[in-house]
PDB file of C-alpha atoms in Angstrom:
ATOM      1  CA  UNK A   1       6.348 -99.919  92.061  1.00 58.00           C
ATOM      2  CA  UNK A   2       5.381 -99.166  95.993  1.00 58.00           C
ATOM      3  CA  UNK A   3       2.937-101.470  97.427  1.00 58.00           C
ATOM      4  CA  UNK A   4       1.507 -99.648 100.411  1.00 65.00           C
ATOM      5  CA  UNK A   5       0.465-103.263 101.605  1.00 64.00           C
ATOM      6  CA  UNK A   6       2.900-105.963 100.715  1.00 59.00           C
ATOM      7  CA  UNK A   7       1.681-109.429 101.574  1.00 58.00           C
ATOM      8  CA  UNK A   8       3.076-110.768 104.698  1.00 60.00           C
ATOM      9  CA  UNK A   9       6.418-112.409 104.925  1.00 59.00           C
ATOM     10  CA  UNK A  10       7.219-110.483 101.300  1.00 58.00           C
ATOM     11  CA  UNK A  11       5.758-114.050  99.308  1.00 63.00           C
ATOM     12  CA  UNK A  12       2.389-115.057  97.939  1.00 59.00           C
ATOM     13  CA  UNK A  13       0.575-113.705  94.483  1.00 61.00           C
ATOM     14  CA  UNK A  14       1.227-110.830  93.137  1.00 61.00           C
ATOM     15  CA  UNK A  15      -1.026-107.725  93.490  1.00 60.00           C
ATOM     16  CA  UNK A  16      -3.712-107.488  90.685  1.00 63.00           C
ATOM     17  CA  UNK A  17      -3.222-104.318  88.211  1.00 58.00           C
ATOM     18  CA  UNK A  18      -6.104-101.654  89.019  1.00 59.00           C
ATOM     19  CA  UNK A  19      -9.103-102.542  86.411  1.00 65.00           C
ATOM     20  CA  UNK A  20      -9.075-100.993  82.977  1.00 59.00           C
ATOM     21  CA  UNK A  21     -12.168-100.009  81.374  1.00 60.00           C
ATOM     22  CA  UNK A  22     -13.502-102.499  78.256  1.00 61.00           C
ATOM     23  CA  UNK A  23     -11.636-102.020  74.971  1.00 57.00           C
ATOM     24  CA  UNK A  24      -8.424-101.436  76.313  1.00 55.00           C
ATOM     25  CA  UNK A  25      -5.189-103.704  76.135  1.00 56.00           C
ATOM     26  CA  UNK A  26      -3.746-104.223  79.099  1.00 55.00           C
ATOM     27  CA  UNK A  27      -0.406-102.540  78.263  1.00 61.00           C
ATOM     28  CA  UNK A  28       0.816-100.126  75.635  1.00 59.00           C
ATOM     29  CA  UNK A  29      -1.156 -97.591  74.013  1.00 61.00           C
ATOM     30  CA  UNK A  30      -4.991 -97.552  73.814  1.00 59.00           C
ATOM     31  CA  UNK A  31      -6.892 -99.443  71.030  1.00 64.00           C
ATOM     32  CA  UNK A  32      -7.984 -96.579  68.422  1.00 64.00           C
ATOM     33  CA  UNK A  33     -11.751 -97.231  67.608  1.00 62.00           C
ATOM     34  CA  UNK A  34     -12.310 -98.527  63.828  1.00 60.00           C
ATOM     35  CA  UNK A  35     -12.738 -95.579  61.267  1.00 59.00           C
ATOM     36  CA  UNK A  36     -15.637 -94.796  59.819  1.00 60.00           C
ATOM     37  CA  UNK A  37     -16.144 -96.251  56.323  1.00 60.00           C
ATOM     38  CA  UNK A  38     -15.910 -93.855  53.594  1.00 59.00           C
ATOM     39  CA  UNK A  39     -12.826 -91.685  55.031  1.00 60.00           C
ATOM     40  CA  UNK A  40      -9.582 -92.791  54.188  1.00 59.00           C
ATOM     41  CA  UNK A  41      -7.814 -95.034  51.673  1.00 60.00           C
ATOM     42  CA  UNK A  42      -9.630 -98.436  51.069  1.00 59.00           C
ATOM     43  CA  UNK A  43      -9.201-101.414  52.765  1.00 60.00           C
ATOM     44  CA  UNK A  44      -8.248-104.400  50.942  1.00 55.00           C
ATOM     45  CA  UNK A  45      -9.153-108.105  52.072  1.00 54.00           C
ATOM     46  CA  UNK A  46      -7.014-109.520  54.825  1.00 61.00           C
ATOM     47  CA  UNK A  47      -3.773-110.620  53.662  1.00 59.00           C
ATOM     48  CA  UNK A  48      -4.302-109.710  49.856  1.00 57.00           C
ATOM     49  CA  UNK A  49      -2.820-106.610  48.396  1.00 60.00           C
ATOM     50  CA  UNK A  50      -5.066-104.089  46.527  1.00 59.00           C
ATOM     51  CA  UNK A  51      -5.127-104.214  43.128  1.00 61.00           C
ATOM     52  CA  UNK A  52      -4.256-101.264  40.975  1.00 60.00           C
ATOM     53  CA  UNK A  53      -6.845 -99.701  38.875  1.00 60.00           C
ATOM     54  CA  UNK A  54      -7.393-100.921  35.644  1.00 68.00           C
ATOM     55  CA  UNK A  55      -5.805 -99.561  32.418  1.00 65.00           C
ATOM     56  CA  UNK A  56      -2.841 -97.563  34.665  1.00 62.00           C
ATOM     57  CA  UNK A  57       0.886 -98.992  34.893  1.00 65.00           C
ATOM     58  CA  UNK A  58       2.023-100.430  38.078  1.00 63.00           C
ATOM     59  CA  UNK A  59       4.345 -97.519  39.270  1.00 61.00           C
ATOM     60  CA  UNK A  60       7.885 -99.378  39.739  1.00 66.00           C
ATOM     61  CA  UNK A  61       9.175 -96.669  42.748  1.00 64.00           C
ATOM     62  CA  UNK A  62      12.460 -95.232  42.868  1.00 74.00           C
ATOM     63  CA  UNK A  63      15.963 -97.244  42.456  1.00 74.00           C
ATOM     64  CA  UNK A  64      19.351 -97.082  43.546  1.00 75.00           C
ATOM     65  CA  UNK A  65      20.959 -94.638  41.078  1.00 77.00           C
ATOM     66  CA  UNK A  66      23.996 -95.687  38.899  1.00 79.00           C
ATOM     67  CA  UNK A  67      27.072 -96.394  40.083  1.00 85.00           C
ATOM     68  CA  UNK A  68      29.271 -94.666  38.494  1.00 84.00           C
ATOM     69  CA  UNK A  69      31.186 -96.750  35.221  1.00 87.00           C
ATOM     70  CA  UNK A  70      35.342 -96.379  36.112  1.00 92.00           C
ATOM     71  CA  UNK A  71      36.365 -99.545  34.424  1.00 94.00           C
ATOM     72  CA  UNK A  72      37.665 -97.884  31.201  1.00 95.00           C
ATOM     73  CA  UNK A  73      39.721 -95.256  33.041  1.00 95.00           C
ATOM     74  CA  UNK A  74      41.220 -97.607  35.126  1.00 96.00           C
ATOM     75  CA  UNK A  75      42.160-100.449  32.533  1.00 96.00           C
ATOM     76  CA  UNK A  76      43.594 -97.485  30.855  1.00 97.00           C
ATOM     77  CA  UNK A  77      45.936 -96.529  33.279  1.00 96.00           C
ATOM     78  CA  UNK A  78      46.767 -99.947  34.262  1.00 97.00           C
ATOM     79  CA  UNK A  79      47.690-100.620  30.637  1.00 97.00           C
ATOM     80  CA  UNK A  80      49.825 -97.192  30.571  1.00 97.00           C
ATOM     81  CA  UNK A  81      51.576 -97.883  33.479  1.00 97.00           C
ATOM     82  CA  UNK A  82      52.438-101.846  32.629  1.00 96.00           C
ATOM     83  CA  UNK A  83      53.196-100.263  28.895  1.00 95.00           C
ATOM     84  CA  UNK A  84      55.530 -97.653  30.087  1.00 95.00           C
ATOM     85  CA  UNK A  85      57.319-100.753  32.039  1.00 94.00           C
ATOM     86  CA  UNK A  86      57.897-103.016  28.904  1.00 93.00           C
ATOM     87  CA  UNK A  87      58.883 -99.708  27.120  1.00 90.00           C
ATOM     88  CA  UNK A  88      61.796 -98.964  29.353  1.00 90.00           C
ATOM     89  CA  UNK A  89      62.732-102.434  29.163  1.00 87.00           C
ATOM     90  CA  UNK A  90      63.856-102.650  25.890  1.00 78.00           C
ATOM     91  CA  UNK A  91      63.523-106.492  25.441  1.00 86.00           C
ATOM     92  CA  UNK A  92      60.025-105.953  25.300  1.00 90.00           C
ATOM     93  CA  UNK A  93      59.560-102.697  23.507  1.00 87.00           C
ATOM     94  CA  UNK A  94      56.925-104.463  21.237  1.00 91.00           C
ATOM     95  CA  UNK A  95      54.607-105.322  24.125  1.00 94.00           C
ATOM     96  CA  UNK A  96      54.708-101.765  25.527  1.00 93.00           C
ATOM     97  CA  UNK A  97      53.747-100.247  22.003  1.00 94.00           C
ATOM     98  CA  UNK A  98      50.684-102.849  21.594  1.00 96.00           C
ATOM     99  CA  UNK A  99      49.812-102.363  25.287  1.00 96.00           C
ATOM    100  CA  UNK A 100      50.148 -98.155  25.418  1.00 96.00           C
ATOM    101  CA  UNK A 101      47.773 -98.209  22.164  1.00 96.00           C
ATOM    102  CA  UNK A 102      45.549 -99.877  24.165  1.00 97.00           C
ATOM    103  CA  UNK A 103      45.890 -98.026  27.055  1.00 97.00           C
ATOM    104  CA  UNK A 104      45.422 -94.647  24.556  1.00 97.00           C
ATOM    105  CA  UNK A 105      42.064 -96.309  23.227  1.00 97.00           C
ATOM    106  CA  UNK A 106      40.833 -97.257  26.758  1.00 97.00           C
ATOM    107  CA  UNK A 107      42.002 -94.072  28.382  1.00 97.00           C
ATOM    108  CA  UNK A 108      39.717 -91.630  25.550  1.00 97.00           C
ATOM    109  CA  UNK A 109      36.983 -93.827  25.830  1.00 96.00           C
ATOM    110  CA  UNK A 110      37.158 -93.600  30.262  1.00 96.00           C
ATOM    111  CA  UNK A 111      37.968 -89.415  29.443  1.00 96.00           C
ATOM    112  CA  UNK A 112      34.883 -89.543  27.554  1.00 95.00           C
ATOM    113  CA  UNK A 113      32.454 -91.069  29.735  1.00 95.00           C
ATOM    114  CA  UNK A 114      33.734 -89.160  32.725  1.00 95.00           C
ATOM    115  CA  UNK A 115      32.882 -86.025  30.861  1.00 94.00           C
ATOM    116  CA  UNK A 116      29.103 -86.923  30.237  1.00 93.00           C
ATOM    117  CA  UNK A 117      29.191 -87.680  33.892  1.00 92.00           C
ATOM    118  CA  UNK A 118      28.830 -91.690  33.476  1.00 92.00           C
ATOM    119  CA  UNK A 119      32.474 -92.142  35.331  1.00 93.00           C
ATOM    120  CA  UNK A 120      33.985 -90.457  38.289  1.00 94.00           C
ATOM    121  CA  UNK A 121      37.695 -91.239  37.243  1.00 94.00           C
ATOM    122  CA  UNK A 122      38.863 -88.258  34.749  1.00 95.00           C
ATOM    123  CA  UNK A 123      42.420 -87.695  36.582  1.00 96.00           C
ATOM    124  CA  UNK A 124      42.892 -91.861  35.911  1.00 96.00           C
ATOM    125  CA  UNK A 125      41.731 -91.843  32.799  1.00 96.00           C
ATOM    126  CA  UNK A 126      43.824 -88.939  31.542  1.00 97.00           C
ATOM    127  CA  UNK A 127      46.922 -90.060  33.328  1.00 97.00           C
ATOM    128  CA  UNK A 128      46.139 -93.674  31.618  1.00 97.00           C
ATOM    129  CA  UNK A 129      45.823 -91.479  28.166  1.00 96.00           C
ATOM    130  CA  UNK A 130      49.404 -89.888  29.158  1.00 96.00           C
ATOM    131  CA  UNK A 131      51.149 -93.352  29.997  1.00 96.00           C
ATOM    132  CA  UNK A 132      49.683 -94.859  27.091  1.00 96.00           C
ATOM    133  CA  UNK A 133      51.192 -91.571  24.696  1.00 95.00           C
ATOM    134  CA  UNK A 134      54.857 -91.789  26.562  1.00 95.00           C
ATOM    135  CA  UNK A 135      54.724 -95.971  26.040  1.00 94.00           C
ATOM    136  CA  UNK A 136      53.763 -95.704  22.458  1.00 94.00           C
ATOM    137  CA  UNK A 137      55.626 -92.446  21.264  1.00 92.00           C
ATOM    138  CA  UNK A 138      58.062 -91.118  23.147  1.00 90.00           C
ATOM    139  CA  UNK A 139      59.895 -94.371  24.586  1.00 88.00           C
ATOM    140  CA  UNK A 140      60.133 -96.114  21.509  1.00 87.00           C
ATOM    141  CA  UNK A 141      61.498 -92.618  19.729  1.00 89.00           C
ATOM    142  CA  UNK A 142      64.041 -92.323  22.334  1.00 88.00           C
ATOM    143  CA  UNK A 143      65.283 -96.368  22.181  1.00 86.00           C
ATOM    144  CA  UNK A 144      65.240 -95.724  18.582  1.00 88.00           C
ATOM    145  CA  UNK A 145      67.587 -92.617  18.915  1.00 90.00           C
ATOM    146  CA  UNK A 146      69.568 -93.982  21.321  1.00 89.00           C
ATOM    147  CA  UNK A 147      70.202 -97.395  19.125  1.00 88.00           C
ATOM    148  CA  UNK A 148      70.853 -94.864  16.334  1.00 90.00           C
ATOM    149  CA  UNK A 149      73.427 -92.832  18.354  1.00 91.00           C
ATOM    150  CA  UNK A 150      75.070 -96.324  19.393  1.00 90.00           C
ATOM    151  CA  UNK A 151      75.568 -97.380  16.070  1.00 89.00           C
ATOM    152  CA  UNK A 152      76.853 -94.044  14.554  1.00 87.00           C
ATOM    153  CA  UNK A 153      79.344 -94.139  17.304  1.00 82.00           C
ATOM    154  CA  UNK A 154      80.484 -97.568  16.426  1.00 81.00           C
ATOM    155  CA  UNK A 155      80.964 -96.403  12.313  1.00 73.00           C
ATOM    156  CA  UNK A 156      82.537 -93.637  12.895  1.00 69.00           C
ATOM    157  CA  UNK A 157      85.344 -95.348  14.973  1.00 63.00           C
ATOM    158  CA  UNK A 158      86.150 -97.495  12.630  1.00 61.00           C
TER     159      UNK A 158
END
Protein backbone atom coordinates (compact mmCIF):
# COMPACT_ATOMS: atom_id res chain seq x y z
CA UNK A 1 0.00 0.00 0.00
CA UNK A 2 2.71 2.43 -0.85
CA UNK A 3 1.56 5.39 -2.87
CA UNK A 4 4.52 7.39 -4.15
CA UNK A 5 2.39 10.43 -4.97
CA UNK A 6 -0.10 10.97 -2.10
CA UNK A 7 -2.69 13.68 -2.63
CA UNK A 8 -1.91 16.97 -0.92
CA UNK A 9 -3.00 17.10 2.67
CA UNK A 10 -3.70 13.35 2.78
CA UNK A 11 -7.32 13.83 1.65
CA UNK A 12 -9.03 13.55 -1.66
CA UNK A 13 -10.37 10.92 -3.99
CA UNK A 14 -8.84 7.45 -3.73
CA UNK A 15 -6.21 6.48 -6.22
CA UNK A 16 -7.53 4.66 -9.29
CA UNK A 17 -6.67 0.94 -9.54
CA UNK A 18 -4.47 0.00 -12.48
CA UNK A 19 -6.25 -0.88 -15.68
CA UNK A 20 -7.00 -4.60 -16.09
CA UNK A 21 -7.49 -6.54 -19.29
CA UNK A 22 -11.12 -7.05 -20.30
CA UNK A 23 -12.82 -10.25 -19.15
CA UNK A 24 -11.17 -10.36 -15.72
CA UNK A 25 -12.96 -9.30 -12.55
CA UNK A 26 -11.60 -6.51 -10.41
CA UNK A 27 -10.73 -8.79 -7.46
CA UNK A 28 -10.00 -12.46 -6.91
CA UNK A 29 -9.06 -15.05 -9.47
CA UNK A 30 -9.39 -14.39 -13.20
CA UNK A 31 -12.41 -15.89 -14.91
CA UNK A 32 -11.93 -19.10 -16.82
CA UNK A 33 -12.89 -19.11 -20.47
CA UNK A 34 -16.08 -21.11 -21.13
CA UNK A 35 -15.48 -24.80 -21.77
CA UNK A 36 -15.78 -26.02 -25.31
CA UNK A 37 -18.98 -27.97 -25.96
CA UNK A 38 -18.67 -31.73 -26.14
CA UNK A 39 -16.22 -32.10 -23.25
CA UNK A 40 -16.96 -32.86 -19.61
CA UNK A 41 -20.40 -33.32 -18.08
CA UNK A 42 -23.53 -32.19 -19.88
CA UNK A 43 -24.73 -28.83 -18.69
CA UNK A 44 -28.29 -28.68 -17.34
CA UNK A 45 -30.54 -25.71 -17.79
CA UNK A 46 -30.34 -22.89 -15.26
CA UNK A 47 -32.00 -23.88 -12.02
CA UNK A 48 -33.06 -27.35 -13.18
CA UNK A 49 -31.21 -30.52 -12.10
CA UNK A 50 -30.23 -32.97 -14.77
CA UNK A 51 -32.74 -35.81 -15.05
CA UNK A 52 -31.43 -39.36 -14.54
CA UNK A 53 -31.35 -41.61 -17.58
CA UNK A 54 -34.58 -43.45 -18.24
CA UNK A 55 -34.56 -47.07 -17.10
CA UNK A 56 -31.85 -46.71 -14.45
CA UNK A 57 -32.65 -46.42 -10.73
CA UNK A 58 -31.70 -43.25 -8.91
CA UNK A 59 -28.71 -43.72 -6.59
CA UNK A 60 -29.57 -43.09 -2.95
CA UNK A 61 -26.03 -42.24 -1.83
CA UNK A 62 -24.36 -43.27 1.36
CA UNK A 63 -26.29 -42.90 4.59
CA UNK A 64 -25.20 -42.85 8.16
CA UNK A 65 -24.20 -46.24 9.57
CA UNK A 66 -26.80 -47.83 11.84
CA UNK A 67 -26.33 -47.06 15.50
CA UNK A 68 -25.83 -50.06 17.78
CA UNK A 69 -29.02 -51.19 19.51
CA UNK A 70 -27.98 -51.49 23.16
CA UNK A 71 -31.46 -51.33 24.70
CA UNK A 72 -31.95 -55.02 25.45
CA UNK A 73 -28.66 -55.47 27.31
CA UNK A 74 -29.16 -52.28 29.29
CA UNK A 75 -32.74 -53.24 30.15
CA UNK A 76 -31.56 -56.67 31.30
CA UNK A 77 -28.94 -55.09 33.53
CA UNK A 78 -31.37 -52.62 35.11
CA UNK A 79 -34.04 -55.27 35.70
CA UNK A 80 -31.42 -57.64 37.12
CA UNK A 81 -30.15 -55.08 39.60
CA UNK A 82 -33.67 -54.14 40.71
CA UNK A 83 -34.55 -57.85 40.93
CA UNK A 84 -31.57 -58.55 43.19
CA UNK A 85 -32.51 -55.63 45.45
CA UNK A 86 -36.13 -56.84 45.64
CA UNK A 87 -35.02 -60.40 46.36
CA UNK A 88 -32.73 -59.26 49.17
CA UNK A 89 -35.58 -57.40 50.85
CA UNK A 90 -37.54 -60.52 51.73
CA UNK A 91 -40.81 -58.61 51.76
CA UNK A 92 -40.64 -58.05 47.98
CA UNK A 93 -39.05 -61.35 46.93
CA UNK A 94 -41.96 -62.14 44.58
CA UNK A 95 -41.27 -58.97 42.56
CA UNK A 96 -37.58 -59.88 42.56
CA UNK A 97 -38.34 -63.25 40.97
CA UNK A 98 -40.50 -61.68 38.26
CA UNK A 99 -37.92 -59.00 37.51
CA UNK A 100 -35.18 -61.64 37.53
CA UNK A 101 -37.02 -63.69 34.91
CA UNK A 102 -37.40 -60.58 32.75
CA UNK A 103 -33.71 -59.77 33.26
CA UNK A 104 -32.76 -63.27 32.07
CA UNK A 105 -34.87 -62.83 28.93
CA UNK A 106 -33.60 -59.34 28.09
CA UNK A 107 -30.00 -60.23 28.97
CA UNK A 108 -30.07 -63.29 26.70
CA UNK A 109 -31.51 -61.26 23.80
CA UNK A 110 -28.92 -58.52 24.40
CA UNK A 111 -26.06 -61.04 24.40
CA UNK A 112 -27.33 -62.49 21.12
CA UNK A 113 -27.41 -59.04 19.53
CA UNK A 114 -23.92 -58.27 20.80
CA UNK A 115 -22.62 -61.58 19.42
CA UNK A 116 -24.10 -60.77 15.99
CA UNK A 117 -22.52 -57.30 16.09
CA UNK A 118 -25.83 -55.40 16.35
CA UNK A 119 -24.97 -54.10 19.83
CA UNK A 120 -21.81 -53.08 21.66
CA UNK A 121 -22.68 -53.84 25.28
CA UNK A 122 -22.04 -57.54 25.67
CA UNK A 123 -20.73 -56.97 29.21
CA UNK A 124 -23.87 -55.19 30.36
CA UNK A 125 -26.06 -57.89 28.83
CA UNK A 126 -24.02 -60.61 30.55
CA UNK A 127 -24.22 -58.77 33.88
CA UNK A 128 -28.00 -58.47 33.46
CA UNK A 129 -28.23 -62.20 32.74
CA UNK A 130 -26.18 -63.05 35.83
CA UNK A 131 -28.15 -60.64 38.05
CA UNK A 132 -31.39 -62.14 36.73
CA UNK A 133 -30.23 -65.66 37.60
CA UNK A 134 -29.20 -64.51 41.08
CA UNK A 135 -32.54 -62.73 41.65
CA UNK A 136 -34.60 -65.64 40.32
CA UNK A 137 -32.85 -68.73 41.66
CA UNK A 138 -30.14 -68.15 44.23
CA UNK A 139 -31.61 -65.50 46.53
CA UNK A 140 -35.07 -67.11 46.80
CA UNK A 141 -33.38 -70.47 47.46
CA UNK A 142 -31.21 -68.94 50.18
CA UNK A 143 -34.28 -67.22 51.65
CA UNK A 144 -36.16 -70.51 51.69
CA UNK A 145 -33.24 -72.31 53.36
CA UNK A 146 -32.96 -69.52 55.94
CA UNK A 147 -36.70 -69.70 56.62
CA UNK A 148 -36.56 -73.52 56.92
CA UNK A 149 -33.61 -73.43 59.31
CA UNK A 150 -35.32 -70.86 61.51
CA UNK A 151 -38.55 -72.91 61.58
CA UNK A 152 -36.58 -76.10 62.21
CA UNK A 153 -34.71 -74.44 65.06
CA UNK A 154 -37.95 -73.31 66.64
CA UNK A 155 -39.47 -76.79 66.33
CA UNK A 156 -36.49 -78.45 68.02
CA UNK A 157 -36.57 -76.02 70.92
CA UNK A 158 -40.10 -76.99 71.88
